[in-house]
Coordinates of C-alpha atoms in Angstrom, one line a residue:
X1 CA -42.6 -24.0 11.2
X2 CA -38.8 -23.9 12.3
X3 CA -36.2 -23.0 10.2
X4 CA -33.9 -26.3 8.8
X5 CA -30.6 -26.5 10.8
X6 CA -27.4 -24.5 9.0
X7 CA -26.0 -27.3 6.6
X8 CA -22.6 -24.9 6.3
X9 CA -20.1 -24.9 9.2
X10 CA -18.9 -21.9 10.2
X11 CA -15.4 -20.3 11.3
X12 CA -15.4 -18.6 14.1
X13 CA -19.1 -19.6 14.5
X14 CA -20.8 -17.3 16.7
X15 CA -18.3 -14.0 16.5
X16 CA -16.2 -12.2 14.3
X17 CA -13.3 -10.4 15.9
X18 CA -11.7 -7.1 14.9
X19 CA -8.8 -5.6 16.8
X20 CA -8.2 -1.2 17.0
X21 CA -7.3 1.4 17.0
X22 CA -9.6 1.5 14.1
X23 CA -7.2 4.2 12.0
X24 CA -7.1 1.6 9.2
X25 CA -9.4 -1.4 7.5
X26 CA -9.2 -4.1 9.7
X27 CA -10.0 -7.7 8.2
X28 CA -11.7 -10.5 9.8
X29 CA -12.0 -13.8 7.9
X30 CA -15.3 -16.1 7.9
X31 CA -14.4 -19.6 6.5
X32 CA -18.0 -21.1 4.9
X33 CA -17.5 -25.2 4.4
X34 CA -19.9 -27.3 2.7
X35 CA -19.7 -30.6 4.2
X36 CA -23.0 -31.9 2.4
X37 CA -23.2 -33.9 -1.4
X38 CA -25.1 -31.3 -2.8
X39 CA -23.7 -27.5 -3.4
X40 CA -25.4 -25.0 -1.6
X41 CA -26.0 -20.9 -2.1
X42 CA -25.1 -18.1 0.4
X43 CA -25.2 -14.6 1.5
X44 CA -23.7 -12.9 3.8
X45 CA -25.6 -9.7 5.6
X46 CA -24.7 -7.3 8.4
X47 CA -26.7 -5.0 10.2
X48 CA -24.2 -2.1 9.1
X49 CA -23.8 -2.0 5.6
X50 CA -21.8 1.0 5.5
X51 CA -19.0 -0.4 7.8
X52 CA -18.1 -2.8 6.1
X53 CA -16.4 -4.4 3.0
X54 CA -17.6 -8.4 2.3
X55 CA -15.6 -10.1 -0.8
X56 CA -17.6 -12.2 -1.4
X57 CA -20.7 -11.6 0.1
X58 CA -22.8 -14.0 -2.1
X59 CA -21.9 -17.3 -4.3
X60 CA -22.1 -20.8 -4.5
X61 CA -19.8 -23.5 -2.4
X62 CA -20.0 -26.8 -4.4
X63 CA -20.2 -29.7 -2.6
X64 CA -17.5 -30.8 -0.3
X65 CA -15.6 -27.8 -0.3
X66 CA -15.1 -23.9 1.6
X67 CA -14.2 -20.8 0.5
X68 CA -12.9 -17.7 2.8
X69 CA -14.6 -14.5 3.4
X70 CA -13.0 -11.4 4.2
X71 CA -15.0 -9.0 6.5
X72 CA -13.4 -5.5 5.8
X73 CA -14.2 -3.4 8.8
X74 CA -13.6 0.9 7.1
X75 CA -11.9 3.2 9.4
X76 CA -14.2 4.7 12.0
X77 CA -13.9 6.4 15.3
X78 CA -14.9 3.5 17.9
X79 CA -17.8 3.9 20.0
X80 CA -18.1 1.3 22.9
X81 CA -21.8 1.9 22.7
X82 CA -21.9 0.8 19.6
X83 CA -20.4 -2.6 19.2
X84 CA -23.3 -4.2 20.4
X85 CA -25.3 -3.0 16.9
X86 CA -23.1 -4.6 14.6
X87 CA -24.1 -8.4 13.8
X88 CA -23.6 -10.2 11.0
X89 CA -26.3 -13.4 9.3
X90 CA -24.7 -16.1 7.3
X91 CA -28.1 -17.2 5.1
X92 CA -27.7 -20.5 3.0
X93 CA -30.0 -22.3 0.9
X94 CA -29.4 -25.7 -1.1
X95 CA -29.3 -25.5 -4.9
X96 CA -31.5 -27.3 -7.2
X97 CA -29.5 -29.6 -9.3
X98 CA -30.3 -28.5 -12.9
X99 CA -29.4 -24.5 -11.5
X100 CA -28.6 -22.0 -13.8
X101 CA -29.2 -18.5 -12.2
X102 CA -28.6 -18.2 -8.4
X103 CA -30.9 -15.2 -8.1
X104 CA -33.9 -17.3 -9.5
X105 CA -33.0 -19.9 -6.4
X106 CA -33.4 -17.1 -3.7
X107 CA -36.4 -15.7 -4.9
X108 CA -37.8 -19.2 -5.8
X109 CA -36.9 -20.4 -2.3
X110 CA -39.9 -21.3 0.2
X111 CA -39.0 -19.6 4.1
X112 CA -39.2 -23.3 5.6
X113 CA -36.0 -23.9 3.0
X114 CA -33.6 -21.4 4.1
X115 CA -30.9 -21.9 6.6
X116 CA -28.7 -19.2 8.8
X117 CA -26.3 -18.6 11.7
X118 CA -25.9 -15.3 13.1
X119 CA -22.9 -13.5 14.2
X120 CA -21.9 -11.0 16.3
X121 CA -19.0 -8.3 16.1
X122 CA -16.4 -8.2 19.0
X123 CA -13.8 -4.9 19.2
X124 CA -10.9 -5.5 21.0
X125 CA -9.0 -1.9 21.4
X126 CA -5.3 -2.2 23.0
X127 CA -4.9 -0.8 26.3
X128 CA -2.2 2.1 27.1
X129 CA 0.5 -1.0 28.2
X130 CA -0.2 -2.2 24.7
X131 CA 0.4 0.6 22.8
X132 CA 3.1 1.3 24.8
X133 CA 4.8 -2.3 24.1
X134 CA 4.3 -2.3 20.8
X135 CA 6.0 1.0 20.4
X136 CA 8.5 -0.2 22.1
X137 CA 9.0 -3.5 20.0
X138 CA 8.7 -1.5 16.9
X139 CA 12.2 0.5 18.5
X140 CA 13.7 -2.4 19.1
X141 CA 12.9 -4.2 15.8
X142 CA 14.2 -1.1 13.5
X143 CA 17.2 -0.6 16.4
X144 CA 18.2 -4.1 15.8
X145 CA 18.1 -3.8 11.6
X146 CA 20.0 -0.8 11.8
X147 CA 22.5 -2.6 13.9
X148 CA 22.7 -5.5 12.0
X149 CA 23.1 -3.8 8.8
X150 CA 26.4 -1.7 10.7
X151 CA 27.9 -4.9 11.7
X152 CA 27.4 -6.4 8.2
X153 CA 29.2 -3.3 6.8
X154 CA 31.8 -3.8 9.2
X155 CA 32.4 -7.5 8.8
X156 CA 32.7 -7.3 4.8
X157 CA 35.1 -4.1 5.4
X158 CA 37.4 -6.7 8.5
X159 CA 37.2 -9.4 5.9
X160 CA 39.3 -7.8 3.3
X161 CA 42.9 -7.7 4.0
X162 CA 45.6 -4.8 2.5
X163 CA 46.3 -6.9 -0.8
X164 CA 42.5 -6.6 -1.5
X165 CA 42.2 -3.1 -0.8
X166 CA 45.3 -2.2 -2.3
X167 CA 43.5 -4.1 -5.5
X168 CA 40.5 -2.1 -5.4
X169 CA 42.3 1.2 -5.1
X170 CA 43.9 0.7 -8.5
X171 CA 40.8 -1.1 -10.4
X172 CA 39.6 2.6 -9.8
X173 CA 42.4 4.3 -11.0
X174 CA 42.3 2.3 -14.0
X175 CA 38.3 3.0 -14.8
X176 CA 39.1 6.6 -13.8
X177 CA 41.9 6.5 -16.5
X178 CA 40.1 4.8 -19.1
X179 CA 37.0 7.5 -18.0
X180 CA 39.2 10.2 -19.1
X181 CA 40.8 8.5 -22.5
X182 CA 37.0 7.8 -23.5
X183 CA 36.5 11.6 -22.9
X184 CA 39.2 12.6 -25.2
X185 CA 38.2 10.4 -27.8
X186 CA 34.8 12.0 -27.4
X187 CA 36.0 15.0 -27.9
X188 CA 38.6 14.4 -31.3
X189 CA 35.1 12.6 -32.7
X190 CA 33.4 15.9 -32.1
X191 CA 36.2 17.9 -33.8
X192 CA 35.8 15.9 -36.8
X193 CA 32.5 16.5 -37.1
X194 CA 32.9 19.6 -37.4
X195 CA 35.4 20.0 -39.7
X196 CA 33.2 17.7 -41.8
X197 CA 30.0 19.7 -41.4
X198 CA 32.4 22.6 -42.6
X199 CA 33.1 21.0 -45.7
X200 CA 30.8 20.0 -46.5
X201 CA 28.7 23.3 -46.0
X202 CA 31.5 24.5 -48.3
X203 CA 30.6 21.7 -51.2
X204 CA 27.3 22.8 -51.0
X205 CA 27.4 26.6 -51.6
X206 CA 30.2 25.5 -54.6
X207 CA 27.5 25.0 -57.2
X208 CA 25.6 28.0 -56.2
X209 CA 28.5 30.6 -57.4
X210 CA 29.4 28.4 -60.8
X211 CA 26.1 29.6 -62.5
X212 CA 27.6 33.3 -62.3
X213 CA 31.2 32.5 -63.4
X214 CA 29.3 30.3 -66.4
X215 CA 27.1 33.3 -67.5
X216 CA 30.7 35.7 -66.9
X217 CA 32.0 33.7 -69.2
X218 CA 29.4 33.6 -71.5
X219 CA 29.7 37.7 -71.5
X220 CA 33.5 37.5 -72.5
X221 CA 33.1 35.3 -75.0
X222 CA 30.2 37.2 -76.8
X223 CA 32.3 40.1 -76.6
X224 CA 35.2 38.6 -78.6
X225 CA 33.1 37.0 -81.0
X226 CA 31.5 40.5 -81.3
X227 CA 34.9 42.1 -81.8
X228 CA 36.3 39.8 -84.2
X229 CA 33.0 40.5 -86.4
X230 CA 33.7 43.9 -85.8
X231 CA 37.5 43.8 -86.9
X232 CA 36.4 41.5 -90.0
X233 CA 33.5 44.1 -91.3
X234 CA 36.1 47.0 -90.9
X235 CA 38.8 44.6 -92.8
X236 CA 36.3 44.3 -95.1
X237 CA 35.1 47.8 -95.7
X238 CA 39.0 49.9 -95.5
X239 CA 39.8 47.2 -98.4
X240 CA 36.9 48.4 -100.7
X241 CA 38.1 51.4 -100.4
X242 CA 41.9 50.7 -101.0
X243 CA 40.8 49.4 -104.0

């Protein structure tokens, strides 16, 4: 029994095009559109997996609308002989209307209900004149930046006359001066500092030395109280005997 016709429409439909030197990826993009009332699944598959990057390769497209798919061709060293093993299948299948999981649909789906277009892969690699003109535009495009850029230097520097100049020169004397006071100022704030951390490293070691000058005075004091008793007992003692 033949397969139903593809419902999607397909863009490019019958090859996908991807132009070298094939140093870099190099995208190609599929446009899926749904032109039917009911939404329909699809997957995209390629004979050469490994070659390429497909976001997204699966999904859903509801009804009446498209979505884009970029076909990421990796770097490779190109092969002429090779192209013609590259193809890609665009398989589609319409969803129920109470679906819930896509990957119950595909495996659920009969082989009379499923749909697909095939396409093939086309390298186009630029010839020695092409290389060679787009080297050459790429001089001529950074040539002419640079140039422009020159000229836009020198046009802002012709527009301003002596007064402005002469106005510039001395804004920049002025912020050179008022550099220099801020550096002074800097530096009598750092003098300061310092004379306070001196201070105050004198405060602090004050109340370390008044604990010995209390217990010095303490000794002379005992010592007078001492002598007086001594003086008083004597006193006491050379008048017993006077008498």
């Amino acid at each position: 029994m033949a397969r139903p016709e593809q419902v999607l429409l397909l863009e490019p439909q019958h090859e996908l095009r991807f132009r070298g030197p094939f140093t870099d990826v190099v995208t190609s993009t599929l446009k899926l559109a749904n032109p039917t009332e009911r939404n329909v699944c699809f997957k995209v598959k390629t004979t050469a997996p490994r070659r390429y990057c497909v976001r997204p390769n699966s999904g859903v497209i509801d009804a009446g609308t498209s979505i884009n798919v970029s076909v990421m061709l990796q770097p490779f060293d190109y092969d002429p002989n090779e192209k013609s093993k590259h193809k890609f299948m665009v398989q589609s299948v319409l969803a129920p209307p109470d679906m819930t999981d896509t990957e119950a649909v595909w495996k659920e789906a009969k082989p009379e209900d499923l749909m697909d277009s095939k396409l093939r892969c086309v390298f186009d690699m630029p010839s020695e004149n092409e290389k060679t003109h787009d080297m050459d535009s790429n001089k001529i495009s950074s040539l002419s930046k640079s140039e422009s850029s020159t000229l836009s230097m020198k046009s802002m520097a012709a527009g301003l006359d002596d007064g402005e100049v002469k106005k510039i020169m001395e804004e920049c004397k002025r912020l050179q001066t008022e550099v220099q006071r801020l550096r002074e100022e800097n530096k009598q704030i750092r003098q300061e500092d310092d004379g306070l951390r001196m201070r105050k490293s004198t405060v602090m070691s004050a109340p370390h030395s008044s604990p010995a000058l209390r217990v010095k005075e303490e000794g002379l004091s005992s010592k007078m109280i001492a002598l007086i008793v001594l003086f008083f007992v004597v006193g006491v003692i050379v008048g017993k005997l006077a008498l």
